[in-house]
Amino acid sequence: MKRPRMNRQQVVPWSRERAKAVRNELPDRFKPAVDVPAGIGVRKGELFAFSLDDVDRDRAVVHVCRQVRLVAGKPVFALPKGGKTREVPIGGALLAQLDACADQFPSTPVTLPWSHPDGKATTVNLLMVDKVGRVLTPKEMDKIWIPALKAAGVDPHTRADGIHALRHLYASVLLDAGESIKALSKYLGHSDPGFTLRVYTHLMPNSHERTRRAIDVFFAKGLGFAAVGEVADAA
């Protein structure tokens, strides 16, 4: 018999207002640190490795195909967590915002070894790099992120206020819009939709909310039903 699983601490996504406040305090070249994870749900390492070259503009999807990770203290490009790539839809408004950022701060070619420090040299045109054109690392990002948190009033802050909070915000927005757990799991790069459900089930609209929304949409289509009194016996 398996032992009962310990209850995980429930994820509490940031509000849109908090995300906007922190974004406003970031230097312009680092605003994608909010836009990308909130808009396509990537992890921190995937954010650091994000390139506009990964966007299929005809299909409006992003191919999440790499991350930046530290191996023996050195940054390398590698496959995303779990060794699996994925496709994530990207909205036109977000893409336009990222294109505008790239116009102001052109993408920078960065060469890193693949997978391990002695791996094959791989060059990627990164959207977001540090101020001298090097790949971002968690330590360097903290020097930018933490002052923005404090300036936005997120002080004191905890580990829950890292960039990963925006991935949770992405999940909450999709669930609130009625996206399925199966689709969300795929977009987040989870190997098991059951894991996604366990993490985010408390964020799903309850049955009353879903029912009201569904019926409101149904009646908003103007089907010309008779008044309730005229069909009272129809049921």
Tab-separated table of C-alpha atoms in Angstrom, residues 60-229:
chain	number	residue	atom	x	y	z
A	60	ALA	CA	1.619	31.547	-34.295
A	61	VAL	CA	3.497	29.114	-32.058
A	62	VAL	CA	6.797	29.169	-30.180
A	63	HIS	CA	9.077	26.158	-30.339
A	64	VAL	CA	10.451	25.875	-26.802
A	65	CYS	CA	13.560	23.912	-27.664
A	66	ARG	CA	16.299	24.865	-25.202
A	67	GLN	CA	17.179	26.260	-21.830
A	68	VAL	CA	20.238	27.795	-20.215
A	69	ARG	CA	21.507	25.724	-17.304
A	70	LEU	CA	24.623	25.751	-15.185
A	71	VAL	CA	26.931	22.735	-15.341
A	72	ALA	CA	29.943	22.854	-13.029
A	73	GLY	CA	29.151	26.542	-12.580
A	74	LYS	CA	29.287	27.282	-16.319
A	75	PRO	CA	26.282	28.176	-18.512
A	76	VAL	CA	25.392	25.824	-21.346
A	77	PHE	CA	22.490	25.428	-23.730
A	78	ALA	CA	20.507	22.237	-23.189
A	79	LEU	CA	17.137	20.688	-23.910
A	80	PRO	CA	14.275	21.850	-21.683
A	81	LYS	CA	13.563	20.042	-18.425
A	82	GLY	CA	12.811	16.383	-19.054
A	83	GLY	CA	14.659	16.488	-22.362
A	84	LYS	CA	11.505	17.343	-24.322
A	85	THR	CA	10.786	20.248	-26.633
A	86	ARG	CA	7.263	21.616	-27.055
A	87	GLU	CA	5.136	24.072	-29.000
A	88	VAL	CA	3.209	26.836	-27.256
A	89	PRO	CA	0.701	29.206	-28.901
A	90	ILE	CA	1.732	32.851	-28.886
A	91	GLY	CA	-0.719	35.728	-29.158
A	92	GLY	CA	-0.329	38.580	-31.610
A	93	ALA	CA	-0.206	41.237	-28.899
A	94	LEU	CA	2.652	39.517	-27.086
A	95	LEU	CA	4.594	38.933	-30.293
A	96	ALA	CA	4.216	42.586	-31.267
A	97	GLN	CA	5.486	43.592	-27.826
A	98	LEU	CA	8.544	41.340	-28.138
A	99	ASP	CA	9.232	42.611	-31.667
A	100	ALA	CA	9.146	46.175	-30.350
A	101	CYS	CA	11.645	45.235	-27.649
A	102	ALA	CA	13.905	43.648	-30.279
A	103	ASP	CA	13.723	46.832	-32.343
A	104	GLN	CA	15.020	48.795	-29.360
A	105	PHE	CA	17.471	46.140	-28.162
A	106	PRO	CA	18.399	43.893	-31.108
A	107	SER	CA	18.779	40.190	-30.423
A	108	THR	CA	22.315	39.223	-29.514
A	109	PRO	CA	24.131	36.157	-30.883
A	110	VAL	CA	25.472	34.162	-27.950
A	111	THR	CA	27.610	31.037	-28.300
A	112	LEU	CA	27.586	28.393	-25.570
A	113	PRO	CA	28.493	24.721	-25.459
A	114	TRP	CA	25.601	22.296	-25.801
A	115	SER	CA	24.632	20.203	-22.789
A	116	HIS	CA	28.022	20.226	-21.014
A	117	PRO	CA	31.076	22.526	-20.889
A	118	ASP	CA	32.883	20.482	-23.550
A	119	GLY	CA	29.831	20.207	-25.777
A	120	LYS	CA	29.423	21.447	-29.333
A	121	ALA	CA	29.477	25.245	-29.636
A	122	THR	CA	25.957	26.469	-30.392
A	123	THR	CA	25.014	30.033	-31.328
A	124	VAL	CA	21.550	31.442	-30.612
A	125	ASN	CA	20.213	34.955	-31.185
A	126	LEU	CA	18.943	35.678	-27.688
A	127	LEU	CA	16.257	38.275	-27.077
A	128	MET	CA	17.445	39.094	-23.571
A	129	VAL	CA	21.068	39.196	-22.399
A	130	ASP	CA	22.922	41.078	-19.690
A	131	LYS	CA	24.196	44.619	-20.170
A	132	VAL	CA	27.449	43.466	-21.792
A	133	GLY	CA	25.866	40.943	-24.127
A	134	ARG	CA	26.411	37.751	-22.137
A	135	VAL	CA	23.821	35.086	-21.410
A	136	LEU	CA	21.786	35.731	-18.287
A	137	THR	CA	22.198	33.475	-15.257
A	138	PRO	CA	20.001	33.306	-12.139
A	139	LYS	CA	22.580	35.233	-10.129
A	140	GLU	CA	22.783	38.064	-12.681
A	141	MET	CA	19.005	38.143	-13.086
A	142	ASP	CA	18.551	38.510	-9.323
A	143	LYS	CA	20.561	41.741	-9.459
A	144	ILE	CA	17.873	43.125	-11.772
A	145	TRP	CA	14.792	41.350	-10.462
A	146	ILE	CA	15.069	41.985	-6.727
A	147	PRO	CA	15.383	45.795	-7.007
A	148	ALA	CA	12.330	45.775	-9.297
A	149	LEU	CA	10.376	43.774	-6.710
A	150	LYS	CA	11.253	46.252	-3.979
A	151	ALA	CA	10.437	49.253	-6.146
A	152	ALA	CA	7.063	47.681	-6.998
A	153	GLY	CA	6.262	47.235	-3.313
A	154	VAL	CA	6.876	43.480	-3.179
A	155	ASP	CA	8.927	43.753	-0.014
A	156	PRO	CA	9.609	41.606	1.843
A	157	HIS	CA	9.716	39.051	-0.937
A	158	THR	CA	10.131	35.285	-0.892
A	159	ARG	CA	11.171	32.572	-3.330
A	160	ALA	CA	7.535	32.532	-4.450
A	161	ASP	CA	8.114	35.992	-5.949
A	162	GLY	CA	10.652	34.814	-8.500
A	163	ILE	CA	10.148	34.638	-12.252
A	164	HIS	CA	8.408	31.279	-11.788
A	165	ALA	CA	5.452	33.207	-10.326
A	166	LEU	CA	4.706	34.393	-13.855
A	167	ARG	CA	4.526	30.808	-15.095
A	168	HIS	CA	1.863	30.234	-12.446
A	169	LEU	CA	0.083	33.404	-13.597
A	170	TYR	CA	0.074	32.023	-17.151
A	171	ALA	CA	-1.490	28.796	-15.893
A	172	SER	CA	-4.146	30.640	-13.891
A	173	VAL	CA	-5.134	32.806	-16.874
A	174	LEU	CA	-5.547	29.772	-19.137
A	175	LEU	CA	-7.554	27.824	-16.567
A	176	ASP	CA	-9.799	30.808	-15.903
A	177	ALA	CA	-10.434	31.030	-19.658
A	178	GLY	CA	-11.523	27.380	-19.709
A	179	GLU	CA	-8.401	25.741	-21.154
A	180	SER	CA	-8.119	22.040	-20.406
A	181	ILE	CA	-5.610	20.548	-17.987
A	182	LYS	CA	-4.323	18.337	-20.805
A	183	ALA	CA	-3.538	21.333	-23.037
A	184	LEU	CA	-2.064	23.343	-20.170
A	185	SER	CA	0.153	20.418	-19.203
A	186	LYS	CA	1.453	20.256	-22.771
A	187	TYR	CA	2.163	23.990	-22.920
A	188	LEU	CA	3.968	23.953	-19.572
A	189	GLY	CA	6.095	20.979	-20.572
A	190	HIS	CA	4.825	18.656	-17.852
A	191	SER	CA	5.200	14.963	-18.607
A	192	ASP	CA	2.048	14.051	-16.684
A	193	PRO	CA	-1.263	15.963	-16.840
A	194	GLY	CA	-1.994	14.488	-13.426
A	195	PHE	CA	0.885	16.514	-12.003
A	196	THR	CA	-0.536	19.661	-13.605
A	197	LEU	CA	-3.922	18.904	-12.090
A	198	ARG	CA	-2.453	18.392	-8.613
A	199	VAL	CA	-0.571	21.694	-8.783
A	200	TYR	CA	-3.321	23.846	-10.253
A	201	THR	CA	-6.664	22.193	-9.447
A	202	HIS	CA	-7.445	24.833	-6.799
A	203	LEU	CA	-7.191	27.532	-9.481
A	204	MET	CA	-9.824	25.983	-11.724
A	205	PRO	CA	-13.182	27.794	-11.738
A	206	ASN	CA	-15.696	25.872	-9.650
A	207	SER	CA	-18.662	24.175	-11.284
A	208	HIS	CA	-21.022	27.047	-10.428
A	209	GLU	CA	-18.786	29.571	-12.187
A	210	ARG	CA	-18.336	27.347	-15.232
A	211	THR	CA	-22.052	26.715	-15.456
A	212	ARG	CA	-22.978	30.396	-15.211
A	213	ARG	CA	-20.455	31.313	-17.899
A	214	ALA	CA	-21.595	28.551	-20.228
A	215	ILE	CA	-25.272	29.462	-19.898
A	216	ASP	CA	-24.574	33.206	-20.213
A	217	VAL	CA	-22.730	32.558	-23.478
A	218	PHE	CA	-25.557	30.288	-24.647
A	219	PHE	CA	-28.237	32.902	-24.049
A	220	ALA	CA	-26.069	35.770	-25.325
A	221	LYS	CA	-26.318	34.229	-28.774
A	222	GLY	CA	-29.919	35.413	-28.953
A	223	LEU	CA	-31.706	32.155	-29.707
A	224	GLY	CA	-35.125	33.773	-29.327
A	225	PHE	CA	-36.427	31.529	-26.553
A	226	ALA	CA	-39.917	32.201	-25.281
A	227	ALA	CA	-40.375	33.848	-21.904
A	228	VAL	CA	-39.860	31.525	-18.974
A	229	GLY	CA	-43.580	31.593	-18.043
